[in-house]
XYZ file of C-alpha atoms in Angstrom:
662
model
C 10.417 -20.927 -38.127
C 6.578 -22.272 -38.095
C 4.555 -24.676 -35.704
C 2.046 -26.873 -37.473
C -1.656 -26.203 -35.458
C -1.357 -27.156 -32.011
C -3.010 -30.421 -31.114
C -4.532 -29.471 -27.690
C -6.541 -26.480 -29.471
C -9.343 -28.120 -31.041
C -9.909 -29.834 -27.536
C -10.679 -26.614 -26.102
C -14.639 -26.406 -25.564
C -14.289 -22.549 -27.037
C -16.256 -21.753 -30.639
C -13.214 -20.828 -32.899
C -14.001 -17.261 -33.325
C -12.359 -15.172 -36.878
C -9.402 -12.466 -35.996
C -11.644 -9.694 -35.475
C -14.755 -11.765 -33.256
C -12.281 -12.886 -30.850
C -10.563 -9.389 -30.452
C -14.102 -8.039 -30.216
C -15.523 -10.593 -27.231
C -11.869 -10.346 -25.578
C -12.525 -6.481 -25.693
C -15.793 -6.452 -24.447
C -15.138 -8.638 -21.611
C -12.489 -6.468 -20.550
C -15.020 -3.258 -20.700
C -17.650 -5.328 -18.919
C -15.158 -6.432 -15.866
C -14.196 -2.631 -15.548
C -16.960 -0.463 -16.821
C -18.558 0.611 -13.295
C -15.244 2.679 -12.500
C -15.304 5.252 -14.773
C -17.343 7.489 -12.654
C -15.007 6.967 -9.759
C -12.812 9.458 -8.039
C -9.311 10.429 -7.582
C -8.280 8.346 -5.066
C -5.068 7.209 -2.513
C -1.900 8.005 -4.841
C -4.086 9.848 -7.799
C -3.809 12.789 -5.305
C 0.123 12.637 -5.072
C 0.289 11.923 -8.706
C -2.684 13.469 -10.579
C -4.334 16.351 -8.281
C -1.010 17.995 -6.196
C 0.990 17.342 -9.692
C 1.939 20.762 -10.942
C 3.014 19.118 -14.250
C -0.524 18.269 -15.499
C -1.285 22.036 -15.951
C -1.519 23.824 -18.712
C 0.424 26.959 -16.373
C 3.704 24.722 -16.081
C 6.433 24.361 -18.461
C 5.470 21.591 -21.203
C 9.628 20.467 -20.531
C 8.994 20.296 -16.950
C 7.519 16.125 -17.571
C 11.043 15.715 -18.796
C 13.350 16.525 -15.518
C 10.825 15.777 -13.223
C 9.760 12.552 -11.280
C 6.543 10.187 -11.928
C 4.770 12.394 -8.791
C 6.289 16.306 -9.857
C 9.153 16.328 -7.973
C 12.475 17.101 -10.103
C 14.643 14.116 -10.422
C 18.183 15.511 -9.053
C 15.967 16.393 -5.307
C 16.812 13.582 -2.858
C 12.874 13.548 -1.839
C 12.551 12.131 -5.407
C 11.157 8.610 -5.920
C 13.381 8.229 -9.557
C 10.511 6.645 -10.924
C 10.685 8.306 -14.499
C 7.735 7.970 -16.892
C 7.857 11.091 -18.601
C 4.939 9.573 -21.467
C 2.819 8.636 -19.003
C 2.379 12.363 -16.574
C 1.918 13.416 -21.172
C -1.133 11.303 -21.229
C -1.914 12.828 -17.532
C -1.571 16.402 -19.492
C -3.250 15.822 -22.017
C -6.693 14.564 -19.934
C -6.175 17.852 -18.194
C -6.614 19.936 -21.397
C -8.672 18.126 -23.179
C -11.952 17.952 -19.350
C -10.825 21.490 -18.765
C -9.028 20.260 -15.377
C -9.279 17.761 -12.799
C -12.617 15.921 -14.160
C -11.795 12.083 -12.968
C -14.065 10.526 -15.664
C -12.070 11.049 -18.551
C -8.331 9.341 -16.672
C -11.120 6.668 -15.548
C -12.776 6.126 -19.454
C -9.244 6.089 -20.971
C -7.876 3.237 -18.566
C -10.490 1.398 -18.985
C -10.015 1.625 -22.545
C -6.513 1.037 -23.066
C -7.287 -2.378 -20.816
C -9.458 -3.902 -23.507
C -7.085 -2.769 -26.107
C -4.667 -4.578 -24.584
C -6.798 -7.999 -23.433
C -7.530 -7.804 -27.471
C -3.806 -7.445 -28.525
C -3.423 -10.309 -26.087
C -4.551 -12.922 -28.617
C -1.683 -11.878 -30.877
C 0.666 -12.059 -28.229
C -0.356 -15.547 -27.172
C -1.135 -16.922 -30.915
C 2.659 -16.254 -31.702
C 4.033 -17.921 -28.401
C 2.221 -21.151 -28.260
C 1.837 -21.832 -32.063
C 4.591 -20.058 -33.851
C 5.360 -17.557 -36.323
C 4.144 -18.272 -39.903
C 2.115 -16.179 -43.235
C -0.274 -17.272 -45.368
C -0.049 -16.690 -48.935
C -1.335 -12.941 -49.028
C 0.938 -12.115 -45.918
C -1.373 -12.224 -43.181
C 0.156 -13.972 -39.475
C -1.980 -17.139 -38.788
C -3.098 -17.995 -35.613
C -1.967 -21.885 -34.926
C -3.907 -21.961 -31.455
C -6.976 -19.570 -32.184
C -8.665 -21.213 -29.241
C -6.194 -21.388 -26.509
C -5.092 -17.661 -27.370
C -8.610 -16.296 -27.311
C -9.133 -18.716 -23.665
C -5.681 -17.143 -22.080
C -7.020 -13.993 -23.633
C -10.670 -13.796 -21.935
C -8.569 -14.743 -18.935
C -6.167 -12.033 -18.899
C -9.342 -9.396 -19.361
C -11.082 -10.791 -16.648
C -9.097 -11.091 -14.297
C -9.224 -9.376 -11.024
C -5.420 -8.513 -10.312
C -5.445 -5.904 -12.515
C -7.790 -3.393 -10.833
C -5.277 -1.530 -9.475
C -4.088 -1.015 -12.749
C -7.418 -0.270 -14.321
C -9.505 1.626 -11.910
C -6.609 3.327 -9.853
C -5.633 6.394 -12.162
C -2.135 6.175 -11.553
C -2.388 2.308 -12.670
C -2.166 4.406 -16.234
C 2.514 3.396 -16.229
C 1.267 -0.088 -16.463
C -1.606 0.559 -18.987
C 1.122 2.277 -21.021
C 3.622 -0.190 -19.873
C 2.126 -3.477 -21.460
C 0.816 -1.627 -24.972
C 4.578 -0.392 -26.341
C 5.491 -3.853 -24.764
C 3.256 -6.021 -26.601
C 3.885 -3.742 -29.723
C 7.233 -4.185 -29.226
C 7.368 -7.823 -28.833
C 4.875 -7.471 -32.104
C 6.941 -5.498 -34.246
C 9.845 -7.911 -33.053
C 8.089 -10.586 -35.108
C 7.689 -8.072 -37.939
C 11.759 -8.624 -38.302
C 11.079 -12.016 -39.567
C 10.971 -12.957 -43.671
C 7.710 -14.373 -44.494
C 8.602 -15.569 -47.464
C 11.654 -17.509 -47.066
C 12.301 -20.246 -43.998
C 15.487 -19.462 -43.714
C 16.179 -18.263 -39.936
C 19.329 -16.226 -40.697
C 16.957 -13.882 -42.355
C 16.045 -10.658 -40.801
C 15.341 -7.396 -40.857
C 17.536 -5.333 -38.840
C 15.111 -1.814 -39.247
C 12.447 -3.727 -37.545
C 14.530 -4.676 -34.769
C 15.192 -1.367 -34.241
C 11.724 -0.098 -34.321
C 11.372 -2.868 -31.402
C 13.424 -1.616 -29.587
C 12.746 1.931 -30.063
C 9.069 0.730 -28.660
C 10.736 -1.072 -26.045
C 12.362 2.912 -25.045
C 8.742 4.287 -25.395
C 7.655 1.170 -22.662
C 10.165 2.102 -19.935
C 9.588 5.846 -20.377
C 5.842 4.526 -19.136
C 6.809 2.515 -16.704
C 11.062 0.875 -16.448
C 9.125 -2.319 -16.233
C 9.053 -2.382 -20.033
C 12.995 -3.283 -20.342
C 11.916 -6.647 -19.698
C 10.088 -7.221 -23.232
C 13.846 -7.351 -24.381
C 14.256 -10.603 -22.247
C 10.825 -11.739 -24.063
C 12.166 -11.010 -27.292
C 15.561 -13.076 -26.823
C 13.407 -16.162 -25.696
C 10.798 -16.125 -28.111
C 14.243 -15.884 -31.251
C 15.466 -18.863 -29.185
C 12.880 -20.612 -28.771
C 10.237 -20.144 -31.670
C 12.822 -18.633 -34.431
C 16.267 -20.650 -34.209
C 13.479 -23.889 -32.460
C 16.648 -24.099 -29.826
C 15.994 -27.420 -26.972
C 16.983 -25.833 -24.016
C 18.037 -28.628 -22.505
C 19.813 -30.646 -25.062
C 22.258 -27.324 -25.998
C 22.865 -27.186 -22.076
C 24.012 -30.650 -22.474
C 25.880 -29.714 -25.653
C 27.899 -26.990 -23.752
C 29.010 -29.881 -20.661
C 30.305 -31.794 -23.612
C 31.981 -29.066 -25.147
C 30.620 -30.118 -28.599
C 30.439 -27.038 -31.268
C 26.707 -25.480 -31.607
C 28.349 -23.767 -35.103
C 24.160 -24.233 -36.286
C 23.055 -22.152 -33.849
C 25.674 -19.397 -34.548
C 24.767 -19.111 -38.229
C 21.084 -18.884 -37.457
C 21.734 -14.782 -37.204
C 21.160 -15.115 -33.659
C 24.394 -13.748 -32.159
C 23.659 -10.874 -33.784
C 20.088 -10.353 -32.875
C 21.175 -10.560 -29.452
C 23.928 -8.195 -29.495
C 21.515 -5.706 -30.993
C 19.083 -5.871 -28.324
C 21.187 -6.119 -25.141
C 23.689 -2.841 -27.003
C 20.331 -1.477 -27.044
C 19.356 -1.741 -23.352
C 22.658 -1.340 -22.398
C 21.926 2.077 -23.752
C 18.999 2.082 -21.872
C 19.471 1.268 -18.604
C 22.709 3.562 -18.812
C 20.749 6.930 -19.828
C 18.103 6.142 -17.109
C 20.622 6.169 -14.583
C 21.900 9.452 -16.016
C 18.752 10.838 -15.519
C 18.003 9.667 -12.408
C 20.594 11.986 -11.217
C 22.135 11.646 -7.344
C 21.404 7.450 -7.178
C 18.429 5.195 -6.334
C 15.984 6.319 -3.763
C 16.404 5.662 -0.302
C 13.273 3.419 0.643
C 13.087 3.116 4.239
C 12.226 -0.103 6.714
C 8.192 0.635 6.773
C 8.293 0.434 2.532
C 10.402 -2.766 2.617
C 11.237 -4.655 5.943
C 12.424 -7.683 4.556
C 15.920 -6.191 3.020
C 16.057 -4.171 6.114
C 16.301 -7.984 7.804
C 19.043 -8.891 10.091
C 21.056 -11.563 8.081
C 21.113 -12.753 4.494
C 18.771 -16.084 5.028
C 16.368 -13.885 6.439
C 16.170 -11.728 3.395
C 16.218 -13.995 1.327
C 13.489 -16.407 3.438
C 11.367 -13.048 2.826
C 11.926 -12.210 -0.412
C 10.564 -16.097 -1.467
C 8.101 -15.781 0.558
C 6.794 -12.667 -0.839
C 7.000 -14.492 -4.358
C 4.890 -17.117 -2.564
C 2.153 -14.123 -1.600
C 1.896 -12.797 -5.588
C 1.457 -16.202 -6.729
C -1.362 -16.823 -4.580
C -2.698 -13.530 -5.623
C -2.742 -14.863 -9.436
C -4.243 -18.310 -7.945
C -6.945 -16.630 -5.993
C -7.594 -12.735 -6.396
C -9.616 -12.916 -3.919
C -7.788 -10.917 -0.673
C -6.642 -7.665 -2.771
C -5.445 -4.640 -1.135
C -4.844 -1.332 -2.086
C -1.464 -1.138 0.259
C 0.457 -4.021 1.473
C 3.103 -2.063 4.336
C 3.198 -1.457 7.106
C 2.903 -4.882 9.274
C 0.258 -6.331 6.559
C 2.835 -9.059 5.996
C 4.834 -9.847 9.252
C 8.243 -10.803 8.561
C 9.166 -14.412 8.829
C 11.801 -14.492 11.357
C 12.276 -18.457 12.135
C 12.602 -21.363 9.816
C 10.036 -23.022 11.905
C 7.264 -20.247 11.141
C 4.391 -21.917 9.704
C 4.783 -19.689 6.755
C 7.845 -21.377 5.372
C 5.591 -24.415 3.739
C 4.159 -21.876 1.388
C 7.963 -21.599 0.240
C 8.585 -25.126 -0.453
C 4.798 -25.430 -2.075
C 5.835 -22.214 -4.291
C 9.695 -23.913 -5.727
C 8.047 -27.365 -6.221
C 5.677 -26.217 -8.355
C 7.944 -24.045 -10.617
C 10.973 -26.924 -10.636
C 8.151 -29.024 -11.846
C 7.014 -26.293 -14.848
C 10.636 -25.849 -15.423
C 11.629 -29.920 -15.519
C 8.836 -30.032 -17.973
C 9.679 -26.910 -20.086
C 12.790 -27.950 -19.905
C 12.827 -31.876 -20.358
C 9.198 -32.955 -21.711
C 9.872 -35.399 -25.462
C 6.377 -33.109 -26.984
C 8.334 -29.950 -28.459
C 4.827 -28.174 -28.533
C 4.621 -28.979 -24.840
C 7.993 -27.342 -24.261
C 7.875 -24.521 -25.971
C 5.200 -23.662 -24.796
C 5.637 -23.950 -21.046
C 8.928 -22.184 -21.674
C 7.391 -19.329 -23.147
C 4.897 -19.368 -20.547
C 7.494 -19.028 -17.724
C 9.529 -16.448 -19.275
C 6.160 -14.380 -19.235
C 5.441 -14.865 -16.027
C 8.692 -14.326 -14.582
C 10.690 -12.084 -16.548
C 8.331 -8.993 -16.630
C 8.232 -9.400 -12.591
C 11.938 -9.178 -12.387
C 12.435 -5.812 -11.650
C 10.207 -5.903 -8.372
C 11.939 -9.399 -7.119
C 14.533 -7.114 -5.027
C 17.135 -9.066 -5.959
C 18.935 -6.051 -8.654
C 17.922 -3.478 -6.425
C 15.451 -2.819 -3.343
C 11.993 -2.049 -4.180
C 9.610 0.430 -2.051
C 6.535 -2.256 -1.185
C 6.722 -5.599 0.219
C 3.494 -6.306 -2.204
C 2.160 -4.686 -5.221
C -0.846 -5.638 -7.716
C -0.239 -3.290 -9.826
C 3.110 -5.429 -10.701
C 1.493 -8.612 -12.476
C -0.583 -6.682 -15.000
C 2.740 -8.136 -17.215
C 3.680 -11.538 -15.338
C -0.515 -12.634 -15.433
C -0.185 -12.651 -18.860
C 2.391 -15.105 -18.156
C -0.170 -17.326 -15.768
C -2.990 -16.768 -17.932
C -1.292 -18.714 -20.808
C 0.077 -21.140 -18.868
C -3.175 -21.603 -17.599
C -5.087 -21.959 -20.916
C -2.814 -24.704 -21.955
C -3.375 -26.484 -18.751
C -7.540 -26.730 -20.296
C -5.867 -28.004 -23.175
C -4.017 -30.270 -22.110
C -6.840 -31.779 -19.541
C -9.330 -31.797 -22.345
C -6.814 -33.602 -24.433
C -5.889 -36.241 -22.086
C -9.576 -36.926 -20.171
C -11.097 -36.020 -23.292
C -14.414 -37.681 -21.491
C -14.996 -35.030 -19.164
C -14.194 -32.354 -22.098
C -17.695 -30.933 -20.749
C -16.951 -30.607 -17.330
C -14.105 -28.907 -17.624
C -15.447 -26.754 -19.630
C -17.951 -25.754 -17.060
C -15.516 -25.536 -14.622
C -13.715 -22.313 -16.929
C -16.273 -21.015 -17.993
C -17.453 -20.638 -13.980
C -13.721 -19.355 -13.428
C -14.814 -16.456 -15.271
C -17.802 -15.504 -14.340
C -16.463 -15.442 -10.915
C -13.367 -13.406 -12.373
C -15.832 -10.580 -14.044
C -17.781 -10.824 -10.540
C -15.026 -9.864 -9.339
C -13.366 -7.637 -11.076
C -17.189 -5.476 -10.811
C -17.002 -5.695 -6.804
C -13.293 -4.292 -6.600
C -13.449 -1.751 -8.860
C -16.746 -0.678 -7.743
C -14.710 -0.375 -4.388
C -12.214 1.868 -6.162
C -14.965 4.313 -7.160
C -14.130 6.296 -3.468
C -11.676 6.660 -0.722
C -13.945 5.492 1.586
C -14.967 2.500 0.207
C -11.085 1.398 -0.480
C -9.957 2.026 2.223
C -12.929 0.546 4.585
C -12.455 -2.867 2.184
C -9.096 -3.332 3.710
C -9.373 -3.779 6.637
C -10.961 -6.945 6.289
C -8.015 -7.774 4.382
C -4.929 -6.248 6.035
C -6.230 -5.636 10.133
C -2.154 -5.372 10.657
C -1.955 -2.402 8.466
C -1.587 0.372 10.347
C -1.845 2.520 6.981
C -4.862 0.731 6.222
C -6.141 2.638 9.210
C -4.384 5.766 9.317
C -6.156 5.964 5.462
C -9.602 5.085 6.857
C -8.878 7.513 9.911
C -8.190 10.474 7.193
C -10.899 9.892 4.831
C -13.696 10.305 8.241
C -11.898 13.404 9.253
C -11.934 14.587 5.725
C -15.825 13.889 5.742
C -15.864 16.114 9.091
C -15.903 12.632 11.164
C -13.334 13.163 13.861
C -14.901 11.434 16.551
C -14.028 8.117 14.597
C -11.269 9.101 13.062
C -9.571 9.182 16.632
C -9.660 5.748 16.967
C -8.341 4.592 13.453
C -5.716 7.042 14.164
C -5.091 5.172 17.755
C -5.396 1.477 16.462
C -2.584 3.285 13.290
C -0.411 4.208 16.209
C -0.358 1.238 18.307
C 0.135 -0.859 15.536
C 3.228 0.596 14.313
C 4.388 3.103 17.099
C 6.615 5.515 15.422
C 3.833 6.955 12.727
C 4.440 9.691 12.601
C 2.209 10.894 10.133
C -0.573 9.359 12.089
C 0.433 11.268 15.688
C 0.545 14.254 13.646
C -3.394 13.861 12.700
C -4.655 13.041 15.913
C -2.236 16.041 17.567
C -4.477 17.736 15.103
C -7.675 16.929 16.062
C -7.037 17.159 19.020
C -5.311 20.952 18.941
C -9.198 21.764 16.966
C -10.964 19.969 20.457
C -9.062 21.982 22.954
C -6.981 18.971 24.186
C -4.193 20.830 23.830
C -2.118 18.940 26.459
C -2.579 15.943 24.372
C -1.964 17.018 21.465
C 1.725 18.931 22.277
C 2.518 15.349 23.620
C 1.712 13.780 20.305
C 3.457 16.175 18.120
C 6.298 16.662 20.738
C 7.407 12.784 20.212
C 6.534 13.337 16.020
C 8.749 15.209 15.745
C 11.662 13.693 18.140
C 10.581 10.548 15.800
C 10.964 12.038 12.738
C 13.621 15.641 13.183
C 12.758 17.111 9.535
C 8.980 16.727 9.581
C 7.990 20.854 8.765
C 4.340 19.836 9.183
C 4.705 18.459 12.602
C 7.024 20.558 13.929
C 4.234 23.851 12.395
C 1.340 21.896 14.288
C 3.489 21.825 17.480
C 4.094 25.432 17.149
C 0.735 26.422 17.032
C -0.421 24.426 19.749
C 2.693 26.162 22.109
C 1.268 29.131 20.694
C -1.813 28.272 22.705
C -0.769 27.620 25.552
C 1.172 30.541 25.704
C 4.927 29.069 25.373
C 4.946 31.527 23.277
C 9.104 30.893 22.853
C 8.907 27.185 22.584
C 6.395 28.118 19.544
C 9.141 30.457 17.906
C 11.687 27.759 17.677
C 9.132 25.166 16.474
C 8.285 27.336 13.710
C 11.703 28.392 12.540
C 12.389 24.632 13.195
C 9.600 23.640 10.496
C 10.926 26.894 7.585
C 14.127 25.416 8.533
C 13.452 21.839 6.752
C 10.866 23.975 4.468
C 12.022 26.798 3.196
C 8.908 27.426 0.911
C 6.375 27.202 3.750
C 4.089 30.149 3.851
C 1.277 29.167 6.231
C 4.201 28.843 8.763
C 5.543 31.927 7.834
C 1.877 33.428 8.389
C 1.812 31.777 12.122
C 5.642 33.130 12.955
C 4.100 36.411 12.227
C 0.987 36.068 13.991
C 3.212 34.742 17.530
C 5.592 37.893 17.077
C 3.489 40.466 15.999
C 0.775 39.491 19.466
C 4.240 39.318 21.757
C 5.135 42.851 20.347
C 1.337 44.434 21.313
C 2.032 42.153 24.390
C 4.809 43.605 25.187
C 4.321 46.951 24.385
C 1.362 46.710 27.081
C 4.070 46.028 29.706
C 6.161 48.811 28.799
C 2.589 50.607 28.730
C -0.603 48.827 30.129
C -3.000 52.001 28.953
C -2.062 52.108 25.898
C -4.720 51.861 23.958
C -4.144 51.808 20.438
C -2.087 48.372 21.652
C -5.030 47.291 23.549
C -7.276 47.749 20.056
C -4.468 46.942 17.946
C -4.434 43.703 19.735
C -8.000 43.293 20.327
C -8.003 43.268 15.677
C -5.730 40.486 16.194
C -7.583 38.443 18.474
C -10.753 39.071 16.741
C -9.375 37.879 13.015
C -7.995 34.565 14.763
C -11.213 33.798 16.267
C -10.386 34.426 19.980
C -13.222 36.473 20.682
C -13.301 36.686 24.436
C -10.071 37.795 24.073
C -10.575 40.340 21.222
C -13.959 41.484 23.894
C -11.434 42.204 26.885
C -9.305 44.275 25.046
C -11.780 46.164 22.625
C -13.002 46.734 26.078
C -10.289 48.488 27.550
C -9.190 50.218 24.596
C -12.458 52.378 24.835
C -12.201 52.181 28.703
C -8.987 54.751 27.898
C -9.949 56.078 24.948
C -13.961 56.632 24.039
C -13.111 58.050 20.222
C -10.076 55.599 19.387
C -10.792 55.833 16.004
C -12.925 52.015 14.265
C -12.581 50.649 17.529
C -16.255 51.156 18.450
C -16.884 49.557 15.245
C -14.987 46.496 15.515
C -16.568 46.486 18.796
C -19.935 46.497 17.514
C -19.333 43.802 14.559
C -17.696 41.299 17.104
C -20.858 42.245 19.826
C -23.325 40.894 17.353
C -21.148 37.941 16.525
C -21.104 37.014 19.910
C -25.406 37.488 19.822
C -25.816 35.225 16.891
C -23.142 32.460 18.710
C -25.360 32.747 21.812
C -28.904 32.611 20.305
C -28.471 31.189 17.181
C -31.548 31.450 14.194
C -33.183 28.493 13.922
């Protein structure tokens, strides 16, 4: 069950710290990396998951979080993304209650603390995966690789790819999932008898607790179920001490592996398999109407013409994820909408990245399976398992995902990368001991670069302006980046600059209806009604169920005095969104104006109709039209009740506009 001290561990140029000192050191590094995001704003997806999510409000019944998705929509809705993370939403609700409202500081601080705790716990996880499971006479778990586990945990604490999960509040899902993932693994380790070296002795109770913690991880984020794969690999390789290569040879030669059957492994695997299937079945039932329906914009590779192109592009995405782990400098909040153009030909130069990725993986796998060094074999295998298994839900193999590349899904997988990197450091120091000092300096320099990059990147996540602007140099072809920069500028009142970014978004993605809608609104506000009508008409022709665009089109058509078209546009908006108070209001305005104008066509000398129509225009801000009808009303009936007072109020307002107070 246990291994001896790892032979390369003492070669790593780090001090050997006591367990508590090591964890405190790692936690402090984690805090140092991300502390400057503590007072950041709610940015990007935080708007939908937190600011606009009614499930966080005390007035909303608590039971709603168990029937709604991560964004507050009912899971049975066809528009739901089916992301079921009630435990994460519950922590958001607690943040809201403790802070007395939507104050982002508390949300950010908890994220940073969670990352520090997870990073410290990674020492225990790495120590077991590298050095095995053994205890001293007092029942305390021994760390046979204190330096390697410390180095791997430091790399994990400071890896810049974690910024999205830590500095973005919605990244809480990844953090909580990782925490319960760790607890499930460490609890599974407790299932094995400390006092006996017999491999068939284990505690069913601790296995069940581990499964419960796996379910909790899954209720934080779907990726949590992958801990079962890590637990199974740990059991096979370290508890049962199975040589996978030798076992495969024995199976091919039809030799009976009875010694494995006597270890209790089949029972444990059966328990985990049954538990995992139960969780998946429950998850499917909760999902309600089936998987979410993603579009080509979300994941263009999954809509490629043939299966060969899909496989090629999926593998290119894998290579991009590997590059983000190796060189986390080019980071972006969103990688969709043209950020990663599809590979459409075998002659595309990017095919070289696929070949390089698989050459490296095949080399690592061959070393992991065929090395004569048992410690190297187990460390490499478990490092690869920790790298690959948590990534499987995002790989497009089992189901289509709703993104191209997402840095947040690498939070757990990066632990496997850090383990492999720490092992490589120890192996190099052991093999080339005379270069131990330069290697140590290089590793220290890498850690410093990681910390600096984390500090810079987490600073960029503090506001939407800096976050969106930072993506322009990384993904200049991403229409969503330009859209978000434009929207942020428009929200801050700089509509002139916003127009250029909206136009670029539409140029890059000609069917980008949200960019058309926002650009049409700016044109409407500037009274450039013809172009506004063209943009909004195109938006609803591309996406006929776009209720907001229909309503905005109705407003423009009303201003162009196309009253029948405006009324139809309003009714279209209501047809696609039943609960749309703004649209009902605008429809009421349109109909009331229409009734007054119709009445005046029948009776042009009705003072009351002129007076009421003037009040309507006065409220809408159509001041010249209001003055015209006030004057007509007073001409027809100088004693009309209230009309004189309203007219005087209008004149004062017009005078203020003509002669503003300095």
